[in-house]
Coordinates of C-alpha atoms and ligand atoms in Angstrom, one line a residue:
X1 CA 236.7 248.8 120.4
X2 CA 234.5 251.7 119.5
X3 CA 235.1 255.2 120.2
X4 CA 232.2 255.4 123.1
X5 CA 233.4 252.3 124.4
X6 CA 234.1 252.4 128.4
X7 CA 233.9 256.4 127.9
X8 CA 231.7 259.5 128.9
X9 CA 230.9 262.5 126.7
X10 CA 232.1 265.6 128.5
X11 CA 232.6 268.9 126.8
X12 CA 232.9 267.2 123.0
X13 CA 235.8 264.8 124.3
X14 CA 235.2 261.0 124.7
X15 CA 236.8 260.7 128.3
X16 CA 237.2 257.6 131.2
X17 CA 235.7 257.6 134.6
X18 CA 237.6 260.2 136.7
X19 CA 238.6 256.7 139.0
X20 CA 238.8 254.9 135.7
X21 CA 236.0 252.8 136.6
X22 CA 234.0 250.8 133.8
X23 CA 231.7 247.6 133.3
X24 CA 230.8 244.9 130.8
X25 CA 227.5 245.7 129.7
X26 CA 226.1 241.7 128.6
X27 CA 223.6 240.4 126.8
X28 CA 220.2 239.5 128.7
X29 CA 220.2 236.0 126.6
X30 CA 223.6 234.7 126.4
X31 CA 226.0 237.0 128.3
X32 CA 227.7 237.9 125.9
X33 CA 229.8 240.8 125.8
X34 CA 227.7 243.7 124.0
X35 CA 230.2 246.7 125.2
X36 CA 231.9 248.5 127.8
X37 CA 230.5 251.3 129.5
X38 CA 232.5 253.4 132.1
X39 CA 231.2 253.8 135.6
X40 CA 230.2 257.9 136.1
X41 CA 231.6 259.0 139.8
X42 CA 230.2 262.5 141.0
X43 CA 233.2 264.2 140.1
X44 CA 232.5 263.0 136.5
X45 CA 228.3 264.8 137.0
X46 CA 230.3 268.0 138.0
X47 CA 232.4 267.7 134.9
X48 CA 229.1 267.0 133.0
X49 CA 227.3 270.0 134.2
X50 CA 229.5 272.4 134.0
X51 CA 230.4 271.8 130.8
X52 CA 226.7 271.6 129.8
X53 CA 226.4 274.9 131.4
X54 CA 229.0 276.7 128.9
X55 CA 227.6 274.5 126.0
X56 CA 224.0 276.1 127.2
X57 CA 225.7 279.3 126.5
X58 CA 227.2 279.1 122.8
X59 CA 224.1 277.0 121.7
X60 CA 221.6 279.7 122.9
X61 CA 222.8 281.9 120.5
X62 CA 223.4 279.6 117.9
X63 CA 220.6 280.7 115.2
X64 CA 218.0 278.1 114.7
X65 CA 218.8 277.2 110.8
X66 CA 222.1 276.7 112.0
X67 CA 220.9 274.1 115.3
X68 CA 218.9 272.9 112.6
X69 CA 221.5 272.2 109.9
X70 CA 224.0 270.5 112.5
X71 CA 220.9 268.3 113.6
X72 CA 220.0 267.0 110.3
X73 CA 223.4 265.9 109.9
X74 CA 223.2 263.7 112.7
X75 CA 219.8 262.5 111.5
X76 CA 221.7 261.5 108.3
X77 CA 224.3 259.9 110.1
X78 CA 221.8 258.0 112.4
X79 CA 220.4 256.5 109.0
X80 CA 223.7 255.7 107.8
X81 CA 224.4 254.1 111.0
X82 CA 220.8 252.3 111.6
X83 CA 221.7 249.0 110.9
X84 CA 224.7 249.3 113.8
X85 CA 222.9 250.8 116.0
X86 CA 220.1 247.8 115.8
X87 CA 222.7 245.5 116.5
X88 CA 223.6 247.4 119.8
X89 CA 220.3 248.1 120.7
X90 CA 219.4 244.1 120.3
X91 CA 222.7 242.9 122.0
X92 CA 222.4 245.1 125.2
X93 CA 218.5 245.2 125.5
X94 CA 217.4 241.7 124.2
X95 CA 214.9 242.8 122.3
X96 CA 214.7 240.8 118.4
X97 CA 216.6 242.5 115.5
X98 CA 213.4 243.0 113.8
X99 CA 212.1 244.8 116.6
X100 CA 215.6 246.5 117.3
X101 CA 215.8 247.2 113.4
X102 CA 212.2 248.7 113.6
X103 CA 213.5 250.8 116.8
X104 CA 216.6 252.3 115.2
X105 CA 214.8 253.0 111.7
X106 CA 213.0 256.0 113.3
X107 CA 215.8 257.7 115.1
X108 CA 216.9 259.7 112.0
X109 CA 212.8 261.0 111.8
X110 CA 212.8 261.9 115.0
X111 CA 216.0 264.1 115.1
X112 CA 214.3 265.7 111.4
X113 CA 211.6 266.7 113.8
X114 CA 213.9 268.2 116.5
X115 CA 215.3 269.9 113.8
X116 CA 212.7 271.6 112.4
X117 CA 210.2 272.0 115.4
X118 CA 213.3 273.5 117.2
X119 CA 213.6 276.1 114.4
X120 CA 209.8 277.1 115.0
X121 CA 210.0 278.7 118.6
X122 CA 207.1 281.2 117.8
X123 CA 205.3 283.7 120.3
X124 CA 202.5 285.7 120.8
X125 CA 201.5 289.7 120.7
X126 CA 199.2 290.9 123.0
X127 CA 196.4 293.3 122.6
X128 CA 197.6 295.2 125.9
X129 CA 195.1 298.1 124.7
X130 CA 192.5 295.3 125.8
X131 CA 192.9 296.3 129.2
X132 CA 191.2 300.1 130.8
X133 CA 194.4 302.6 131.0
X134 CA 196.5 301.3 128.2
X135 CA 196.0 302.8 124.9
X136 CA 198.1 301.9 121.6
X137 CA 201.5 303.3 122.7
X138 CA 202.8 300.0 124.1
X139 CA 203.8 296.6 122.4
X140 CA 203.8 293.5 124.0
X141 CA 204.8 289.8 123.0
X142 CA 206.2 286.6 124.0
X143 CA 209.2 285.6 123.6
X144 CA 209.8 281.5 123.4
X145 CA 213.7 280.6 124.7
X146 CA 215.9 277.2 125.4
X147 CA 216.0 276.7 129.6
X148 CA 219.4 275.9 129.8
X149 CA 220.6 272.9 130.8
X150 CA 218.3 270.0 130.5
X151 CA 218.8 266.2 132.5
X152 CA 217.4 263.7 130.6
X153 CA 217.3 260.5 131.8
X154 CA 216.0 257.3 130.1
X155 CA 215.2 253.4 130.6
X156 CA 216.2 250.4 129.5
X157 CA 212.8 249.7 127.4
X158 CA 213.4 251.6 124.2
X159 CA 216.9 252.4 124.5
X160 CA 217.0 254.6 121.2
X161 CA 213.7 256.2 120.8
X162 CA 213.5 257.2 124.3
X163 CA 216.9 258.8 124.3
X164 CA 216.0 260.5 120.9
X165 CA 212.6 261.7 122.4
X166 CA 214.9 263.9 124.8
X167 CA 217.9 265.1 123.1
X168 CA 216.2 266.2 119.3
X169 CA 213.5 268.4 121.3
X170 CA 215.9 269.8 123.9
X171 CA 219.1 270.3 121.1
X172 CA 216.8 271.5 118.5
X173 CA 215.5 274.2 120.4
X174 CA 219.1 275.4 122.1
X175 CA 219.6 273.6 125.4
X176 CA 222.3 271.8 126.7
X177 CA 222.0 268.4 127.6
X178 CA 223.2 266.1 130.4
X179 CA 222.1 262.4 129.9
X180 CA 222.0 259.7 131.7
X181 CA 221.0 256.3 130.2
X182 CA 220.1 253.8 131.9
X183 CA 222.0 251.3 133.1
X184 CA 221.8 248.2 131.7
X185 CA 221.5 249.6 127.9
X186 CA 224.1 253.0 127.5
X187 CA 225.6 251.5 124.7
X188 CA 223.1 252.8 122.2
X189 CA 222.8 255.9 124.3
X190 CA 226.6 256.3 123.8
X191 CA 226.5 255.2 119.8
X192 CA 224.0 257.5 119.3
X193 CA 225.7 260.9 120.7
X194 CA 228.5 259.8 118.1
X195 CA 226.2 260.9 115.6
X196 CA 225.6 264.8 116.9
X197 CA 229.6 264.9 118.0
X198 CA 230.3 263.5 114.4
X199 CA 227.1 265.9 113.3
X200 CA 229.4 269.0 114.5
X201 CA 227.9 269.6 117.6
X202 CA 229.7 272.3 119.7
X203 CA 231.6 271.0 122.0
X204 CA 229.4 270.9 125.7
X205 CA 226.2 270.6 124.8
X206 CA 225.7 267.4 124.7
X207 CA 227.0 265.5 127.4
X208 CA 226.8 261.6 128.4
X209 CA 227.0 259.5 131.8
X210 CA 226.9 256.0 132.3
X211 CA 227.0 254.3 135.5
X212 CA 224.6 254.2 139.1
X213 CA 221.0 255.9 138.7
X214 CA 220.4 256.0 142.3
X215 CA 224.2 257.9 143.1
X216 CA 224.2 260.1 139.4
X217 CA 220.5 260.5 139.3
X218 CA 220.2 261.9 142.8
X219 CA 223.4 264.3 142.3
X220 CA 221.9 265.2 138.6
X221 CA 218.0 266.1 139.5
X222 CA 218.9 268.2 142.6
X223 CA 221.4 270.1 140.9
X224 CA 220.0 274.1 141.3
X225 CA 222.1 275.0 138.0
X226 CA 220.0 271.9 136.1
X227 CA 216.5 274.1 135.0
X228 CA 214.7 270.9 133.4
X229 CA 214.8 267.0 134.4
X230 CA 213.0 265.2 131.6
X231 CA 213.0 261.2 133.2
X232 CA 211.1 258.4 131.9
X233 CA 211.0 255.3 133.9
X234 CA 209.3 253.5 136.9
X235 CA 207.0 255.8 138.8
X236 CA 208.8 255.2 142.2
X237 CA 211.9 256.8 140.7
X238 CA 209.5 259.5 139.5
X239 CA 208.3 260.0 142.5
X240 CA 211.8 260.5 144.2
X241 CA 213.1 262.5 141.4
X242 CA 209.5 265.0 142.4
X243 CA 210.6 265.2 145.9
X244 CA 214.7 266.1 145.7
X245 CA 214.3 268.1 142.5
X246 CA 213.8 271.8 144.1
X247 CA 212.4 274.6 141.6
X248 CA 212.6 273.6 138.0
X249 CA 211.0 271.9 135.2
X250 CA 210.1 269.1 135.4
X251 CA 208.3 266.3 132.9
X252 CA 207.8 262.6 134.0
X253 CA 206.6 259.9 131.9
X254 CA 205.7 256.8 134.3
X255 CA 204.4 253.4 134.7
X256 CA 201.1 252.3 133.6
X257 CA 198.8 249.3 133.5
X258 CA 197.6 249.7 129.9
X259 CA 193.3 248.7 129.7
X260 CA 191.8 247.4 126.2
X261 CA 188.1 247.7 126.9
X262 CA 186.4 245.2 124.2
X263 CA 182.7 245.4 123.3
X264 CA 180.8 242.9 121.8
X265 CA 180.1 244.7 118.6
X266 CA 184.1 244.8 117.9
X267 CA 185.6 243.8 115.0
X268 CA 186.9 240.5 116.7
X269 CA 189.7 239.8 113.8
X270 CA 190.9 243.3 114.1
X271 CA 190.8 243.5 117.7
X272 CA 192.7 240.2 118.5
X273 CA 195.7 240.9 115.8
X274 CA 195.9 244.1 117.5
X275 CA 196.0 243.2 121.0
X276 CA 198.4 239.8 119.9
X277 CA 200.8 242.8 118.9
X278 CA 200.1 244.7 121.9
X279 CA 200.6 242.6 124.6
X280 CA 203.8 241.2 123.6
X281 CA 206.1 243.4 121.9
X282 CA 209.7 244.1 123.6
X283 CA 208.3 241.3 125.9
X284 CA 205.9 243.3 127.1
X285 CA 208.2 245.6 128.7
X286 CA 206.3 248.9 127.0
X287 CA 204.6 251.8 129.3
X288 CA 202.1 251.6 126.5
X289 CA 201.5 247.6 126.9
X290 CA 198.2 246.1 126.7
X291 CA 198.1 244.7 129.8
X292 CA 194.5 244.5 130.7
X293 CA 191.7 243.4 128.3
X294 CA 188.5 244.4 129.6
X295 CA 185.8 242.1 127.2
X296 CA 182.5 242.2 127.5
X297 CA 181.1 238.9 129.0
X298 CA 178.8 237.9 126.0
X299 CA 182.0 237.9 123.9
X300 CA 184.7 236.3 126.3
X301 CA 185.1 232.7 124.3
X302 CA 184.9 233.6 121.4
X303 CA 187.2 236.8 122.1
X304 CA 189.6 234.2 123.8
X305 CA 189.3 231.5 121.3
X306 CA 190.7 233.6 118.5
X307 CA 193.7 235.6 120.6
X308 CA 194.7 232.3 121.7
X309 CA 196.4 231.0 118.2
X310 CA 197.4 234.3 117.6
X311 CA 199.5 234.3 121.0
X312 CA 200.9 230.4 120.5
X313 CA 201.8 231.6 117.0
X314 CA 204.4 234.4 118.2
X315 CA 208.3 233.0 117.5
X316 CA 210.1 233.8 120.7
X317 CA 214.0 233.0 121.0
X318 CA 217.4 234.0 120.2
X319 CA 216.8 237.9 119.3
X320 CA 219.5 237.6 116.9
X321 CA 217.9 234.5 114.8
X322 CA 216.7 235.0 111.8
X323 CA 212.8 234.9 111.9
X324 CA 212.3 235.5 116.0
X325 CA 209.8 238.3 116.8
X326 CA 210.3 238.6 120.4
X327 CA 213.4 238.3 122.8
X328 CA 214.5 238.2 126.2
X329 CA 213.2 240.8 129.1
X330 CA 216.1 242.4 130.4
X331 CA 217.6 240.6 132.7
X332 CA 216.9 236.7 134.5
X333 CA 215.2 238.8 137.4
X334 CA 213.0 240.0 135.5
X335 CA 211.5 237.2 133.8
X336 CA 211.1 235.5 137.4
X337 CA 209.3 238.2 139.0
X338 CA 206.9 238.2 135.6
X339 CA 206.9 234.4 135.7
X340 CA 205.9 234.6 139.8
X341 CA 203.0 237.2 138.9
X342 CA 201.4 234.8 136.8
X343 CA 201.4 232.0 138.8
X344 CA 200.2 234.1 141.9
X345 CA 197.5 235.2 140.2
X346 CA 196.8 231.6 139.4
X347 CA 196.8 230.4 142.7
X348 CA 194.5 233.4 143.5
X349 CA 191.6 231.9 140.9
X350 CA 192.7 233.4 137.5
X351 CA 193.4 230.7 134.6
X352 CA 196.5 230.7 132.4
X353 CA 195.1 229.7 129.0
X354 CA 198.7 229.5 127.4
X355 CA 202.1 230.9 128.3
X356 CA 204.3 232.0 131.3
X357 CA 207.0 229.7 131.1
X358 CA 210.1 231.0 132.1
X359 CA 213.7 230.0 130.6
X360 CA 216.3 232.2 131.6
X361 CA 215.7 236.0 130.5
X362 CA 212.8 234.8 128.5
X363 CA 208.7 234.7 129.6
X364 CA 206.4 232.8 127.0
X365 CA 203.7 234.8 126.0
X366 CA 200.7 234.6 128.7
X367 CA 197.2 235.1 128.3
X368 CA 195.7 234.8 131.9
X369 CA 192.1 234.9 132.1
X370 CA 189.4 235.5 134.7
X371 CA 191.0 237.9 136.4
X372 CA 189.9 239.8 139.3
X373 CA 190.1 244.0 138.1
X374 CA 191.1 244.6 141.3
X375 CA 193.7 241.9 142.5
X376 CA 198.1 242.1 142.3
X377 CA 198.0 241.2 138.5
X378 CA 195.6 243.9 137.1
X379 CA 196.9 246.7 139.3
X380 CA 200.5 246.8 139.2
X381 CA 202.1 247.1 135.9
X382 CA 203.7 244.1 135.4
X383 CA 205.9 245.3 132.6
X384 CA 206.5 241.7 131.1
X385 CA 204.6 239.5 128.0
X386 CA 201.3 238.6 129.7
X387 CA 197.5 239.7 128.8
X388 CA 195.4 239.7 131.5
X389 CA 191.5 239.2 131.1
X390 CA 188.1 240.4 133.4
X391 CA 184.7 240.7 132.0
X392 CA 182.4 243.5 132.6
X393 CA 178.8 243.1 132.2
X394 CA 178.0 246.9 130.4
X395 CA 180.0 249.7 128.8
X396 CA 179.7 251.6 131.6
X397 CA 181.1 248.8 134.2
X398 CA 184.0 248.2 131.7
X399 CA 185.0 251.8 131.6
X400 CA 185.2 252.1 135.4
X401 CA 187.7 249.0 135.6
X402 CA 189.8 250.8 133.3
X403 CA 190.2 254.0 135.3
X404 CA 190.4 251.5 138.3
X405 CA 194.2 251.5 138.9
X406 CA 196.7 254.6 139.7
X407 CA 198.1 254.2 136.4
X408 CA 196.4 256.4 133.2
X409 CA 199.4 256.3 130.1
X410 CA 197.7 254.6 127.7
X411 CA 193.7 253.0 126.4
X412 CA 192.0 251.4 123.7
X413 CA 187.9 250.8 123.3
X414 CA 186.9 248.2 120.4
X415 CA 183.8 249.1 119.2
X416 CA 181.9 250.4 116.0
X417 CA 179.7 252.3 117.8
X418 CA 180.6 256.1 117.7
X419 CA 178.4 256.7 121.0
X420 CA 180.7 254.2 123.3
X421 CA 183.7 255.9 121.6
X422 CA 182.8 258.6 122.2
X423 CA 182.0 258.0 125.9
X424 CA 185.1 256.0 126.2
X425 CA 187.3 259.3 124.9
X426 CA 185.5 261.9 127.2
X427 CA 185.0 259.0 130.5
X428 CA 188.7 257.0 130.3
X429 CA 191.4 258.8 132.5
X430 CA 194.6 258.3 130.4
X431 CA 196.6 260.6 128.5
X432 CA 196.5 258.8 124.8
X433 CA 193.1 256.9 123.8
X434 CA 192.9 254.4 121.2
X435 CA 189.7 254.1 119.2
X436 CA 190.1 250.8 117.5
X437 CA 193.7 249.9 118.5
X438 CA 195.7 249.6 121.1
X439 CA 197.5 252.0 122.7
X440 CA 200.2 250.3 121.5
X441 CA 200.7 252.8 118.7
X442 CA 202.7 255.9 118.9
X443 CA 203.6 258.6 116.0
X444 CA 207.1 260.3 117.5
X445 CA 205.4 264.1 116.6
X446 CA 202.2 263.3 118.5
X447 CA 201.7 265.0 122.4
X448 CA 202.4 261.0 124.5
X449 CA 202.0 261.0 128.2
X450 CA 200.5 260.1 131.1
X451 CA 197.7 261.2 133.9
X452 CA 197.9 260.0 137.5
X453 CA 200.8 258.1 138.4
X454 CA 202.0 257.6 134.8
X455 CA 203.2 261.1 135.0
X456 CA 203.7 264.8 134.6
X457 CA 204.0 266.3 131.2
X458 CA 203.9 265.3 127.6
X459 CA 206.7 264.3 125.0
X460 CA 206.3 264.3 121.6
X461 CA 208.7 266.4 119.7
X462 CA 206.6 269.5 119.6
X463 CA 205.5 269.3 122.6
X464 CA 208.4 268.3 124.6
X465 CA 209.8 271.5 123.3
X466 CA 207.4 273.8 125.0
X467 CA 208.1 271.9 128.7
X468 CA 211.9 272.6 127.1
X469 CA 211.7 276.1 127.0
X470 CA 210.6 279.4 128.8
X471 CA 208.4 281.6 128.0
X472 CA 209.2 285.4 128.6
X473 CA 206.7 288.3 128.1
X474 CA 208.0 291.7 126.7
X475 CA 206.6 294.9 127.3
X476 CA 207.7 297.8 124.6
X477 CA 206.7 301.1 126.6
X478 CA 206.3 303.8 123.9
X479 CA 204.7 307.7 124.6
X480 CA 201.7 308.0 123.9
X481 CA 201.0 310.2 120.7
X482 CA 198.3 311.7 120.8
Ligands
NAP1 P1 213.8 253.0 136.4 O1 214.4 251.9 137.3 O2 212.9 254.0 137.1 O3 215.0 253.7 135.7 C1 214.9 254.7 134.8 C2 216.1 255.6 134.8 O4 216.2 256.2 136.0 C3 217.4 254.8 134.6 O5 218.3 255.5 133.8 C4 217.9 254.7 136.1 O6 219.3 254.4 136.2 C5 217.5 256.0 136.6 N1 217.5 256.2 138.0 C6 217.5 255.3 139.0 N2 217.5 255.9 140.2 C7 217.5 257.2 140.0 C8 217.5 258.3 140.8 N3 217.5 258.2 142.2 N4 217.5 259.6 140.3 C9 217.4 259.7 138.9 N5 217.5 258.7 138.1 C10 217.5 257.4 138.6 O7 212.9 252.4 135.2 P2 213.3 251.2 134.2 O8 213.2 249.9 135.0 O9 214.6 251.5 133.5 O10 212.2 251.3 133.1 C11 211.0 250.7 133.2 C12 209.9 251.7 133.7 O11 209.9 252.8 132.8 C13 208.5 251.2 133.7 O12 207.8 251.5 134.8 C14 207.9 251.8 132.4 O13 206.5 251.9 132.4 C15 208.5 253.1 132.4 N6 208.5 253.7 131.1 C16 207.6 254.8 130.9 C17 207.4 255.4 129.7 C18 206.5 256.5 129.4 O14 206.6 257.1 128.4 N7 205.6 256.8 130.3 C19 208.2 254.9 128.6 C20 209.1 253.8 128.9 C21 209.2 253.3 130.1 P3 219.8 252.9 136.4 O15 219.4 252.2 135.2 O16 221.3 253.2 136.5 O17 219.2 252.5 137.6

């Protein structure tokens, strides 16, 4: 047993379920036991917050270098720890050790960047002697401080880097934190707080809660003492969280149906390897998926011809066996309802050119062509390893089908002409746009999220940390002189 297992984090101490409650958390391909996580109750969120609320306290007067030197500590032990941590990460999500390994190899940077973008909380003077009737006797400024308490709350998909996107911006820069992981992957949540508790974290300000979203989550985001909800996940739990949350911050980073718009001078090699990554990585199950190629028609074979042996070519299996790329989705469910998409859009008219078979928690990788821009497939995101492919007869055409669904996360344009990239940046509503890849490409210091209903906000370290904190302005009234 590990220290986290069956526990919460409350006020620096590894404690049970206030009704003792916990679960086996299993593996999505064998059902295997990956770890115990306890089940949170609401006396167990009060706990949470108010001890956040007195961590908020000491670490908002903690200096910076000091935040800073505690968090590089963790970072180091997050490196130390990497390789465990991909083993968690791979037993409770499913996802392949390379890809798991790949996952938990960047959780050390990104705390480094918490750690030093939290140390850089700069401000502004303001020439007040701008305005008629003041002259030089006054001084003003900004000052740039932690909110408080921050909820963050996190899915299943990247169970490490999206946890780590939250608590390195909102601990580097001095807030307290309550998180909520989801539930179906805590484990690495949990393994990964043992680094800042281990780190020297003050006791409260980080806190962890396993157990229901719907019961925790509701109790958490409507909480008046909470001033920031950070939440990535679905976009109809976004959308509740936007309605019960009352006056505070708030970021959202949503769904999305991901478009590749490919025109027929693209570099076809490049294109193809790219989207044959795209499309199927963690099974698909990425807000920042390729999920829609957009090709122009006078390219379609030949497009298809040479993602096809790409596709057939990815080793899907056991995600603990040596050599396998891709694993399992999360769950049985999961793969069915991917599996059912497919073959709905089939019987709609589209044709599967290879792919879609389902065993267990695992979905072959699809490529469904001929399909409609606007039907089921296309326009929901389907979260799961299938490419779907329309034509479009101009630049222009293929552009509006990628701004055709709710969804604007994440684009890529093929092309070597700078005028259609050009156009594509400046015409494609999404919040990250990919010249010459796919938008399945992040750095972890780069501003990453959504328009429309992929979200509200922007992560990013540096970025996260400005929707982290408050901005005060500060007036110095001095008598005038002369
Ligand atoms: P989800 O079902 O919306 O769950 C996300 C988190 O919200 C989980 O921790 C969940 O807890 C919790 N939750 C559930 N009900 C809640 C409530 N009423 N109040 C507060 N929290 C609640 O999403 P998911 O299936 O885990 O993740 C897949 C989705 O995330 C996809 O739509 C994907 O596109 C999106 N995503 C977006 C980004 C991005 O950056 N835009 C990145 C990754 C994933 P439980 O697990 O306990 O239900």
């Amino acid at each position: 047993m590990r220290i986290f297992d069956g526990k919460l984090l409350i006020n620096g101490k590894w404690v049970a379920a206030s009704n003792g409650a916990t679960e086996e958390i299993k593996s999505p391909f064998n059902g295997s036991v990956a770890g115990i996580a306890a089940v949170a109750t609401l006396i167990d969120v009060e706990s949470a917050i108010a001890s956040a609320l007195k961590g908020a306290e000491v670490w908002r007067r903690t200096p910076a270098h000091q935040r800073s030197a505690i968090l590089m500590k963790a970072a180091a032990l997050a490196d130390e720890r990497s390789e465990e941590i991909a083993q968690i990460i791979s037993s409770e999500n499913g996802k392949s050790l390379l890809e798991a390994r790949g996952e938990a190899g960047r959780s050390g940077e990104i705390i480094r960047l918490g750690a030093f973008e939290g140390s850089q909380l700069y401000g502004t003077s303001l020439p007040l002697d701008a305005n008629k009737g003041t002259g030089q006797e006054k001084l003003g400024f900004t000052l740039r401080q932690p909110v408080g308490v921050v909820v963050a709350i996190s899915p299943f998909n990247y169970p490490a880097l999206l946890v780590l996107h939250k608590l390195a911006p909102a601990l580097g820069s001095g807030n307290s934190v309550v998180l909520k992981p989801a539930r179906a992957t805590p484990l690495t949540a949990l393994a990964l707080a043992q680094c800042f508790v281990d780190a020297g974290l003050p006791d409260g300000v980080l806190n962890v809660i396993t157990g229901a979203g719907g019961e925790l989550g509701d109790a958490l985001v409507s909480d008046s003492r909470v001033r920031k909800i950070s939440f990535t996940g679905s976009t109809a739990t976004g959308t509740h969280i936007s309605r019960i949350a009352g006056v505070k911050k708030l970021s959202l980073e949503l769904g999305a149906s991901s478009p590749v718009v490919v025109l027929p001078d693209a570099d076809l090699e490049l294109t193809t390897r790219a989207v044959a990554l795209g499309g199927y990585i963690n099974s698909g199950q990425v807000c920042i998926s390729v999920q829609r190629v957009i090709v122009h028609e006078k390219i379609k074979d030949e497009f298809l011809n040479a993602l096809q042996p790409l596709v057939e070519k990815i080793k899907v299996g056991d995600p603990k066996a040596d050599g396998i790329e891709v694993g399992t989705l999360i769950n049985a469910k999961e793969a069915t309802r991917v599996s059912q998409s497919i073959n709905n859009a089939v019987k709609s008219g589209a044709k599967l050119i290879t792919g879609g078979e389902q065993d267990g928690s695992i979905v072959t990788p699809a490529i469904v062509s001929e399909v409609d821009p606007n039907s089921a497939i296309a326009q929901d995101e389907l979260f799961g390893p299938a490419v779907v492919v329309s034509t479009a007869t101009s630049t222009k055409q293929a552009l509006e089908f990628a701004n055709s669904t709710p969804y604007g996360l994440g684009s890529g344009i093929f092309t070597r002409d700078v005028d259609s990239a050009i156009q594509a940046a400046r015409e494609i509503d999404s919040g990250i746009i990919h010249i010459n890849w796919t938008p399945l490409w992040r750095a972890d210091l780069m501003p990453y999220g959504g328009l429309k209903a992929s979200g509200i906000g922007k992560e990013g370290v540096r970025s996260a940390i400005e929707e982290m904190t408050e901005v005060k302005t500060i007036i110095l009234h001095g008598r005038a002189w002369n």
